[in-house]
Amino acid sequence: ATKRRKPLTLEWERYFELYDPELPLDDQLARYDVLSRAYYDTDRFEGFVAEHLGDLDEIALAFFGSDRFLEIVREKVSALFPAHEVERFTEHFFGMIQFWRKTERDRLAGAPPPA
């Protein structure tokens, strides 16, 4: 998408060069973080996400609760299960996704996790 050429490897030798057994783990990980953020151009990616995908969570949550998504689940279940089990497993899988939607809405709203 960016037309940016990437190396064929993750350039592991650069990580090995940074390794210092004398450093505390958190400091060592911070060094690796700087290197990996540069390799993956993380700041640019985060800017893209903020500009173009800011409402993706809301869009996904709405879609996964829609009648169209229920039909997609039914189609998939119909392809994998015998006819007499389609309704039961459609309800089961769709229900599992609705549970995920609830927990995800709670997470996004900052609700504490259940005890």
Tab-separated table of N, CA, C and O in Angstrom:
chain	number	residue	atom	x	y	z
A	1	ALA	N	0.819	-1.190	0.000
A	1	ALA	CA	0.000	0.000	0.000
A	1	ALA	C	0.868	1.261	0.000
A	1	ALA	O	0.489	2.256	-0.589
A	2	THR	N	2.003	1.204	0.659
A	2	THR	CA	2.851	2.386	0.738
A	2	THR	C	3.920	2.407	-0.348
A	2	THR	O	4.630	3.394	-0.481
A	3	LYS	N	4.027	1.327	-1.096
A	3	LYS	CA	5.051	1.168	-2.132
A	3	LYS	C	6.460	1.258	-1.536
A	3	LYS	O	7.422	1.532	-2.220
A	4	ARG	N	6.548	1.042	-0.244
A	4	ARG	CA	7.825	1.082	0.454
A	4	ARG	C	8.446	-0.302	0.401
A	4	ARG	O	7.815	-1.280	0.759
A	5	ARG	N	9.664	-0.394	-0.050
A	5	ARG	CA	10.349	-1.686	-0.112
A	5	ARG	C	10.761	-2.106	1.288
A	5	ARG	O	11.305	-1.316	2.035
A	6	LYS	N	10.469	-3.338	1.621
A	6	LYS	CA	10.850	-3.878	2.917
A	6	LYS	C	11.906	-4.947	2.706
A	6	LYS	O	11.893	-5.661	1.715
A	7	PRO	N	12.834	-5.065	3.649
A	7	PRO	CA	13.821	-6.139	3.546
A	7	PRO	C	13.135	-7.503	3.625
A	7	PRO	O	12.030	-7.619	4.142
A	8	LEU	N	13.809	-8.498	3.147
A	8	LEU	CA	13.234	-9.847	3.164
A	8	LEU	C	13.297	-10.485	4.549
A	8	LEU	O	12.653	-11.495	4.786
A	9	THR	N	14.066	-9.903	5.460
A	9	THR	CA	14.159	-10.431	6.816
A	9	THR	C	13.804	-9.333	7.806
A	9	THR	O	13.679	-8.162	7.442
A	10	LEU	N	13.677	-9.701	9.064
A	10	LEU	CA	13.425	-8.714	10.109
A	10	LEU	C	14.714	-8.094	10.633
A	10	LEU	O	14.696	-7.359	11.608
A	11	GLU	N	15.837	-8.407	9.982
A	11	GLU	CA	17.125	-7.851	10.347
A	11	GLU	C	17.476	-8.148	11.801
A	11	GLU	O	17.812	-7.265	12.593
A	12	TRP	N	17.380	-9.416	12.148
A	12	TRP	CA	17.614	-9.847	13.524
A	12	TRP	C	18.979	-9.432	14.057
A	12	TRP	O	19.125	-9.176	15.253
A	13	GLU	N	19.987	-9.348	13.183
A	13	GLU	CA	21.325	-9.005	13.670
A	13	GLU	C	21.332	-7.646	14.377
A	13	GLU	O	22.102	-7.430	15.316
A	14	ARG	N	20.467	-6.738	13.977
A	14	ARG	CA	20.393	-5.433	14.640
A	14	ARG	C	19.916	-5.587	16.089
A	14	ARG	O	20.383	-4.873	16.984
A	15	TYR	N	19.003	-6.519	16.317
A	15	TYR	CA	18.544	-6.778	17.684
A	15	TYR	C	19.658	-7.427	18.504
A	15	TYR	O	19.871	-7.085	19.670
A	16	PHE	N	20.375	-8.366	17.892
A	16	PHE	CA	21.482	-9.020	18.599
A	16	PHE	C	22.560	-8.007	18.976
A	16	PHE	O	23.147	-8.093	20.055
A	17	GLU	N	22.799	-7.045	18.102
A	17	GLU	CA	23.809	-6.021	18.392
A	17	GLU	C	23.422	-5.153	19.598
A	17	GLU	O	24.281	-4.662	20.316
A	18	LEU	N	22.118	-4.981	19.798
A	18	LEU	CA	21.641	-4.169	20.920
A	18	LEU	C	21.663	-4.912	22.252
A	18	LEU	O	21.568	-4.289	23.314
A	19	TYR	N	21.772	-6.207	22.211
A	19	TYR	CA	21.683	-6.998	23.428
A	19	TYR	C	22.816	-6.652	24.388
A	19	TYR	O	23.981	-6.606	24.014
A	20	ASP	N	22.437	-6.383	25.628
A	20	ASP	CA	23.423	-6.102	26.669
A	20	ASP	C	22.972	-6.838	27.931
A	20	ASP	O	22.008	-6.433	28.587
A	21	PRO	N	23.648	-7.926	28.285
A	21	PRO	CA	23.225	-8.716	29.442
A	21	PRO	C	23.328	-7.952	30.762
A	21	PRO	O	22.744	-8.363	31.757
A	22	GLU	N	24.021	-6.820	30.752
A	22	GLU	CA	24.163	-6.020	31.978
A	22	GLU	C	22.945	-5.129	32.227
A	22	GLU	O	22.755	-4.633	33.337
A	23	LEU	N	22.145	-4.912	31.199
A	23	LEU	CA	20.983	-4.025	31.341
A	23	LEU	C	19.809	-4.757	31.990
A	23	LEU	O	19.579	-5.942	31.717
A	24	PRO	N	19.012	-4.039	32.804
A	24	PRO	CA	17.764	-4.632	33.293
A	24	PRO	C	16.835	-4.919	32.108
A	24	PRO	O	16.912	-4.258	31.067
A	25	LEU	N	15.954	-5.878	32.287
A	25	LEU	CA	15.070	-6.303	31.197
A	25	LEU	C	14.268	-5.129	30.623
A	25	LEU	O	14.162	-4.994	29.403
A	26	ASP	N	13.703	-4.285	31.473
A	26	ASP	CA	12.901	-3.160	30.966
A	26	ASP	C	13.725	-2.244	30.073
A	26	ASP	O	13.230	-1.763	29.047
A	27	ASP	N	14.976	-2.000	30.436
A	27	ASP	CA	15.841	-1.158	29.604
A	27	ASP	C	16.165	-1.844	28.282
A	27	ASP	O	16.202	-1.205	27.227
A	28	GLN	N	16.389	-3.142	28.345
A	28	GLN	CA	16.682	-3.902	27.129
A	28	GLN	C	15.480	-3.868	26.183
A	28	GLN	O	15.615	-3.631	24.984
A	29	LEU	N	14.291	-4.070	26.752
A	29	LEU	CA	13.072	-4.038	25.932
A	29	LEU	C	12.836	-2.657	25.337
A	29	LEU	O	12.356	-2.536	24.206
A	30	ALA	N	13.176	-1.619	26.074
A	30	ALA	CA	13.027	-0.253	25.542
A	30	ALA	C	13.914	-0.054	24.319
A	30	ALA	O	13.501	0.585	23.339
A	31	ARG	N	15.113	-0.605	24.344
A	31	ARG	CA	16.010	-0.514	23.179
A	31	ARG	C	15.393	-1.231	21.982
A	31	ARG	O	15.423	-0.726	20.858
A	32	TYR	N	14.858	-2.429	22.225
A	32	TYR	CA	14.229	-3.189	21.148
A	32	TYR	C	13.003	-2.455	20.611
A	32	TYR	O	12.717	-2.484	19.412
A	33	ASP	N	12.275	-1.795	21.511
A	33	ASP	CA	11.076	-1.057	21.100
A	33	ASP	C	11.431	0.052	20.116
A	33	ASP	O	10.750	0.234	19.110
A	34	VAL	N	12.484	0.790	20.395
A	34	VAL	CA	12.914	1.875	19.493
A	34	VAL	C	13.217	1.306	18.112
A	34	VAL	O	12.786	1.844	17.083
A	35	LEU	N	13.943	0.210	18.082
A	35	LEU	CA	14.315	-0.408	16.810
A	35	LEU	C	13.088	-0.922	16.054
A	35	LEU	O	12.930	-0.676	14.857
A	36	SER	N	12.204	-1.609	16.746
A	36	SER	CA	11.038	-2.176	16.053
A	36	SER	C	10.058	-1.092	15.610
A	36	SER	O	9.455	-1.203	14.546
A	37	ARG	N	9.908	-0.031	16.396
A	37	ARG	CA	9.026	1.071	15.978
A	37	ARG	C	9.547	1.729	14.708
A	37	ARG	O	8.774	2.105	13.832
A	38	ALA	N	10.855	1.848	14.584
A	38	ALA	CA	11.433	2.409	13.359
A	38	ALA	C	11.237	1.445	12.193
A	38	ALA	O	10.845	1.855	11.086
A	39	TYR	N	11.491	0.160	12.417
A	39	TYR	CA	11.373	-0.843	11.357
A	39	TYR	C	9.949	-0.866	10.786
A	39	TYR	O	9.753	-0.908	9.578
A	40	TYR	N	8.961	-0.841	11.680
A	40	TYR	CA	7.562	-0.923	11.230
A	40	TYR	C	6.930	0.443	10.988
A	40	TYR	O	5.756	0.525	10.665
A	41	ASP	N	7.694	1.517	11.142
A	41	ASP	CA	7.194	2.872	10.911
A	41	ASP	C	5.906	3.103	11.712
A	41	ASP	O	4.884	3.560	11.202
A	42	THR	N	5.997	2.771	12.989
A	42	THR	CA	4.835	2.765	13.866
A	42	THR	C	4.159	4.125	13.972
A	42	THR	O	2.928	4.211	13.956
A	43	ASP	N	4.921	5.192	14.067
A	43	ASP	CA	4.308	6.524	14.197
A	43	ASP	C	3.447	6.850	12.977
A	43	ASP	O	2.333	7.369	13.110
A	44	ARG	N	3.943	6.538	11.812
A	44	ARG	CA	3.177	6.785	10.582
A	44	ARG	C	1.916	5.923	10.551
A	44	ARG	O	0.839	6.391	10.179
A	45	PHE	N	2.042	4.658	10.958
A	45	PHE	CA	0.878	3.770	10.992
A	45	PHE	C	-0.160	4.282	11.988
A	45	PHE	O	-1.356	4.310	11.685
A	46	GLU	N	0.288	4.688	13.167
A	46	GLU	CA	-0.655	5.198	14.164
A	46	GLU	C	-1.356	6.462	13.663
A	46	GLU	O	-2.536	6.670	13.942
A	47	GLY	N	-0.645	7.296	12.904
A	47	GLY	CA	-1.274	8.466	12.293
A	47	GLY	C	-2.353	8.074	11.293
A	47	GLY	O	-3.429	8.673	11.253
A	48	PHE	N	-2.056	7.054	10.484
A	48	PHE	CA	-3.039	6.554	9.522
A	48	PHE	C	-4.278	6.035	10.244
A	48	PHE	O	-5.408	6.329	9.856
A	49	VAL	N	-4.059	5.259	11.300
A	49	VAL	CA	-5.182	4.714	12.063
A	49	VAL	C	-6.034	5.840	12.628
A	49	VAL	O	-7.260	5.815	12.525
A	50	ALA	N	-5.395	6.829	13.221
A	50	ALA	CA	-6.133	7.946	13.814
A	50	ALA	C	-6.934	8.710	12.759
A	50	ALA	O	-8.082	9.097	12.992
A	51	GLU	N	-6.347	8.888	11.575
A	51	GLU	CA	-7.013	9.663	10.526
A	51	GLU	C	-8.127	8.884	9.838
A	51	GLU	O	-9.186	9.437	9.545
A	52	HIS	N	-7.892	7.591	9.566
A	52	HIS	CA	-8.817	6.854	8.711
A	52	HIS	C	-9.627	5.766	9.420
A	52	HIS	O	-10.629	5.305	8.863
A	53	LEU	N	-9.200	5.339	10.594
A	53	LEU	CA	-9.867	4.206	11.242
A	53	LEU	C	-10.373	4.544	12.639
A	53	LEU	O	-10.651	3.650	13.434
A	54	GLY	N	-10.509	5.813	12.954
A	54	GLY	CA	-10.905	6.222	14.289
A	54	GLY	C	-12.233	5.661	14.750
A	54	GLY	O	-12.433	5.421	15.938
A	55	ASP	N	-13.157	5.438	13.839
A	55	ASP	CA	-14.474	4.925	14.220
A	55	ASP	C	-14.653	3.450	13.872
A	55	ASP	O	-15.769	2.934	13.874
A	56	LEU	N	-13.558	2.751	13.617
A	56	LEU	CA	-13.652	1.336	13.225
A	56	LEU	C	-14.297	0.477	14.308
A	56	LEU	O	-15.101	-0.401	14.003
A	57	ASP	N	-13.969	0.732	15.576
A	57	ASP	CA	-14.567	-0.065	16.650
A	57	ASP	C	-16.090	0.034	16.615
A	57	ASP	O	-16.794	-0.981	16.690
A	58	GLU	N	-16.612	1.246	16.503
A	58	GLU	CA	-18.062	1.439	16.485
A	58	GLU	C	-18.700	0.796	15.259
A	58	GLU	O	-19.761	0.183	15.346
A	59	ILE	N	-18.042	0.928	14.112
A	59	ILE	CA	-18.566	0.323	12.884
A	59	ILE	C	-18.600	-1.189	13.009
A	59	ILE	O	-19.592	-1.843	12.663
A	60	ALA	N	-17.515	-1.777	13.530
A	60	ALA	CA	-17.458	-3.234	13.689
A	60	ALA	C	-18.512	-3.710	14.679
A	60	ALA	O	-19.208	-4.699	14.424
A	61	LEU	N	-18.645	-3.030	15.809
A	61	LEU	CA	-19.634	-3.444	16.804
A	61	LEU	C	-21.049	-3.385	16.240
A	61	LEU	O	-21.864	-4.269	16.505
A	62	ALA	N	-21.344	-2.369	15.460
A	62	ALA	CA	-22.667	-2.278	14.839
A	62	ALA	C	-22.871	-3.397	13.831
A	62	ALA	O	-23.913	-4.059	13.819
A	63	PHE	N	-21.875	-3.644	12.984
A	63	PHE	CA	-22.012	-4.687	11.958
A	63	PHE	C	-22.213	-6.062	12.578
A	63	PHE	O	-23.069	-6.836	12.156
A	64	PHE	N	-21.415	-6.387	13.610
A	64	PHE	CA	-21.508	-7.718	14.203
A	64	PHE	C	-22.809	-7.939	14.971
A	64	PHE	O	-23.095	-9.060	15.383
A	65	GLY	N	-23.606	-6.907	15.132
A	65	GLY	CA	-24.928	-7.050	15.728
A	65	GLY	C	-26.048	-6.966	14.716
A	65	GLY	O	-27.220	-7.057	15.074
A	66	SER	N	-25.715	-6.841	13.453
A	66	SER	CA	-26.722	-6.606	12.411
A	66	SER	C	-27.369	-7.886	11.911
A	66	SER	O	-26.845	-8.992	12.067
A	67	ASP	N	-28.525	-7.709	11.270
A	67	ASP	CA	-29.210	-8.837	10.625
A	67	ASP	C	-28.346	-9.427	9.517
A	67	ASP	O	-28.357	-10.643	9.303
A	68	ARG	N	-27.607	-8.590	8.819
A	68	ARG	CA	-26.732	-9.097	7.748
A	68	ARG	C	-25.673	-10.028	8.314
A	68	ARG	O	-25.388	-11.067	7.741
A	69	PHE	N	-25.098	-9.671	9.459
A	69	PHE	CA	-24.091	-10.548	10.049
A	69	PHE	C	-24.727	-11.843	10.544
A	69	PHE	O	-24.143	-12.916	10.398
A	70	LEU	N	-25.929	-11.765	11.093
A	70	LEU	CA	-26.642	-12.985	11.499
A	70	LEU	C	-26.807	-13.914	10.303
A	70	LEU	O	-26.605	-15.127	10.411
A	71	GLU	N	-27.125	-13.353	9.144
A	71	GLU	CA	-27.259	-14.169	7.930
A	71	GLU	C	-25.920	-14.784	7.523
A	71	GLU	O	-25.868	-15.927	7.067
A	72	ILE	N	-24.846	-14.044	7.669
A	72	ILE	CA	-23.516	-14.574	7.353
A	72	ILE	C	-23.201	-15.757	8.262
A	72	ILE	O	-22.699	-16.792	7.799
A	73	VAL	N	-23.507	-15.614	9.539
A	73	VAL	CA	-23.284	-16.724	10.479
A	73	VAL	C	-24.127	-17.924	10.059
A	73	VAL	O	-23.641	-19.054	10.015
A	74	ARG	N	-25.393	-17.679	9.729
A	74	ARG	CA	-26.289	-18.773	9.320
A	74	ARG	C	-25.748	-19.475	8.058
A	74	ARG	O	-25.755	-20.694	7.967
A	75	GLU	N	-25.270	-18.702	7.108
A	75	GLU	CA	-24.709	-19.288	5.882
A	75	GLU	C	-23.507	-20.175	6.198
A	75	GLU	O	-23.378	-21.276	5.647
A	76	LYS	N	-22.629	-19.694	7.074
A	76	LYS	CA	-21.446	-20.481	7.434
A	76	LYS	C	-21.841	-21.742	8.183
A	76	LYS	O	-21.326	-22.831	7.895
A	77	VAL	N	-22.747	-21.621	9.141
A	77	VAL	CA	-23.206	-22.794	9.896
A	77	VAL	C	-23.883	-23.785	8.951
A	77	VAL	O	-23.654	-24.993	9.053
A	78	SER	N	-24.666	-23.294	8.014
A	78	SER	CA	-25.341	-24.174	7.050
A	78	SER	C	-24.346	-24.961	6.214
A	78	SER	O	-24.619	-26.092	5.809
A	79	ALA	N	-23.185	-24.366	5.954
A	79	ALA	CA	-22.166	-25.044	5.158
A	79	ALA	C	-21.423	-26.104	5.960
A	79	ALA	O	-20.830	-27.017	5.377
A	80	LEU	N	-21.466	-26.012	7.284
A	80	LEU	CA	-20.660	-26.905	8.119
A	80	LEU	C	-21.448	-27.914	8.950
A	80	LEU	O	-20.883	-28.926	9.365
A	81	PHE	N	-22.716	-27.631	9.203
A	81	PHE	CA	-23.510	-28.476	10.106
A	81	PHE	C	-24.693	-29.100	9.367
A	81	PHE	O	-25.188	-28.546	8.387
A	82	PRO	N	-25.178	-30.234	9.862
A	82	PRO	CA	-26.389	-30.825	9.266
A	82	PRO	C	-27.586	-29.889	9.452
A	82	PRO	O	-27.620	-29.081	10.398
A	83	ALA	N	-28.555	-30.007	8.562
A	83	ALA	CA	-29.697	-29.088	8.542
A	83	ALA	C	-30.403	-28.997	9.895
A	83	ALA	O	-30.810	-27.912	10.308
A	84	HIS	N	-30.529	-30.114	10.598
A	84	HIS	CA	-31.264	-30.092	11.864
A	84	HIS	C	-30.499	-29.363	12.987
A	84	HIS	O	-31.067	-29.082	14.041
A	85	GLU	N	-29.242	-29.024	12.766
A	85	GLU	CA	-28.454	-28.313	13.778
A	85	GLU	C	-28.199	-26.846	13.422
A	85	GLU	O	-27.635	-26.105	14.227
A	86	VAL	N	-28.634	-26.425	12.245
A	86	VAL	CA	-28.301	-25.078	11.766
A	86	VAL	C	-28.836	-23.998	12.697
A	86	VAL	O	-28.095	-23.089	13.099
A	87	GLU	N	-30.102	-24.072	13.058
A	87	GLU	CA	-30.676	-23.012	13.890
A	87	GLU	C	-29.992	-22.960	15.256
A	87	GLU	O	-29.630	-21.882	15.728
A	88	ARG	N	-29.809	-24.120	15.862
A	88	ARG	CA	-29.193	-24.178	17.195
A	88	ARG	C	-27.788	-23.571	17.194
A	88	ARG	O	-27.448	-22.758	18.043
A	89	PHE	N	-26.977	-23.953	16.212
A	89	PHE	CA	-25.604	-23.467	16.198
A	89	PHE	C	-25.505	-22.037	15.675
A	89	PHE	O	-24.601	-21.293	16.081
A	90	THR	N	-26.428	-21.630	14.821
A	90	THR	CA	-26.461	-20.221	14.414
A	90	THR	C	-26.705	-19.350	15.641
A	90	THR	O	-25.993	-18.367	15.868
A	91	GLU	N	-27.689	-19.716	16.443
A	91	GLU	CA	-27.985	-18.963	17.664
A	91	GLU	C	-26.786	-18.992	18.622
A	91	GLU	O	-26.459	-17.985	19.240
A	92	HIS	N	-26.159	-20.154	18.730
A	92	HIS	CA	-25.011	-20.280	19.640
A	92	HIS	C	-23.868	-19.354	19.221
A	92	HIS	O	-23.370	-18.564	20.029
A	93	PHE	N	-23.433	-19.461	17.967
A	93	PHE	CA	-22.297	-18.665	17.517
A	93	PHE	C	-22.623	-17.182	17.482
A	93	PHE	O	-21.807	-16.338	17.878
A	94	PHE	N	-23.819	-16.830	17.026
A	94	PHE	CA	-24.213	-15.427	17.019
A	94	PHE	C	-24.276	-14.896	18.455
A	94	PHE	O	-23.834	-13.787	18.743
A	95	GLY	N	-24.801	-15.714	19.369
A	95	GLY	CA	-24.859	-15.330	20.779
A	95	GLY	C	-23.486	-15.111	21.381
A	95	GLY	O	-23.279	-14.183	22.172
A	96	MET	N	-22.510	-15.941	21.009
A	96	MET	CA	-21.145	-15.765	21.503
A	96	MET	C	-20.587	-14.419	21.030
A	96	MET	O	-19.910	-13.714	21.790
A	97	ILE	N	-20.887	-14.074	19.803
A	97	ILE	CA	-20.397	-12.808	19.269
A	97	ILE	C	-21.100	-11.635	19.946
A	97	ILE	O	-20.480	-10.597	20.202
A	98	GLN	N	-22.370	-11.807	20.308
A	98	GLN	CA	-23.069	-10.736	21.013
A	98	GLN	C	-22.486	-10.547	22.407
A	98	GLN	O	-22.381	-9.424	22.906
A	99	PHE	N	-22.079	-11.639	23.036
A	99	PHE	CA	-21.392	-11.528	24.329
A	99	PHE	C	-20.084	-10.751	24.158
A	99	PHE	O	-19.767	-9.862	24.946
A	100	TRP	N	-19.328	-11.078	23.116
A	100	TRP	CA	-18.097	-10.338	22.843
A	100	TRP	C	-18.401	-8.857	22.630
A	100	TRP	O	-17.686	-7.991	23.145
A	101	ARG	N	-19.469	-8.553	21.871
A	101	ARG	CA	-19.827	-7.154	21.622
A	101	ARG	C	-20.090	-6.417	22.931
A	101	ARG	O	-19.651	-5.289	23.117
A	102	LYS	N	-20.804	-7.071	23.843
A	102	LYS	CA	-21.089	-6.436	25.132
A	102	LYS	C	-19.803	-6.177	25.900
A	102	LYS	O	-19.587	-5.077	26.416
A	103	THR	N	-18.946	-7.170	25.988
A	103	THR	CA	-17.705	-6.979	26.735
A	103	THR	C	-16.812	-5.937	26.057
A	103	THR	O	-16.131	-5.168	26.735
A	104	GLU	N	-16.831	-5.895	24.745
A	104	GLU	CA	-16.021	-4.912	24.024
A	104	GLU	C	-16.571	-3.503	24.238
A	104	GLU	O	-15.815	-2.560	24.431
A	105	ARG	N	-17.890	-3.354	24.218
A	105	ARG	CA	-18.487	-2.035	24.502
A	105	ARG	C	-18.116	-1.586	25.920
A	105	ARG	O	-17.773	-0.430	26.144
A	106	ASP	N	-18.186	-2.526	26.862
A	106	ASP	CA	-17.808	-2.206	28.252
A	106	ASP	C	-16.340	-1.786	28.316
A	106	ASP	O	-15.987	-0.824	28.981
A	107	ARG	N	-15.474	-2.513	27.616
A	107	ARG	CA	-14.048	-2.193	27.624
A	107	ARG	C	-13.807	-0.804	27.044
A	107	ARG	O	-13.070	0.002	27.608
A	108	LEU	N	-14.445	-0.531	25.925
A	108	LEU	CA	-14.260	0.771	25.284
A	108	LEU	C	-14.798	1.920	26.138
A	108	LEU	O	-14.283	3.018	26.085
A	109	ALA	N	-15.822	1.621	26.926
A	109	ALA	CA	-16.403	2.639	27.795
A	109	ALA	C	-15.614	2.783	29.100
A	109	ALA	O	-15.919	3.646	29.917
A	110	GLY	N	-14.640	1.905	29.305
A	110	GLY	CA	-13.811	1.984	30.497
A	110	GLY	C	-14.397	1.286	31.708
A	110	GLY	O	-13.971	1.522	32.827
A	111	ALA	N	-15.377	0.412	31.476
A	111	ALA	CA	-15.975	-0.320	32.596
A	111	ALA	C	-14.968	-1.315	33.156
A	111	ALA	O	-14.216	-1.918	32.401
A	112	PRO	N	-14.951	-1.481	34.480
A	112	PRO	CA	-14.025	-2.473	35.058
A	112	PRO	C	-14.437	-3.883	34.654
A	112	PRO	O	-15.634	-4.161	34.486
A	113	PRO	N	-13.479	-4.793	34.488
A	113	PRO	CA	-13.823	-6.164	34.138
A	113	PRO	C	-14.566	-6.840	35.278
A	113	PRO	O	-14.409	-6.467	36.444
A	114	PRO	N	-15.408	-7.849	34.954
A	114	PRO	CA	-16.139	-8.549	36.017
A	114	PRO	C	-15.154	-9.255	36.956
A	114	PRO	O	-14.105	-9.700	36.557
A	115	ALA	N	-15.539	-9.310	38.209
A	115	ALA	CA	-14.685	-9.952	39.225
A	115	ALA	C	-14.698	-11.457	39.125
A	115	ALA	O	-15.530	-12.076	38.605
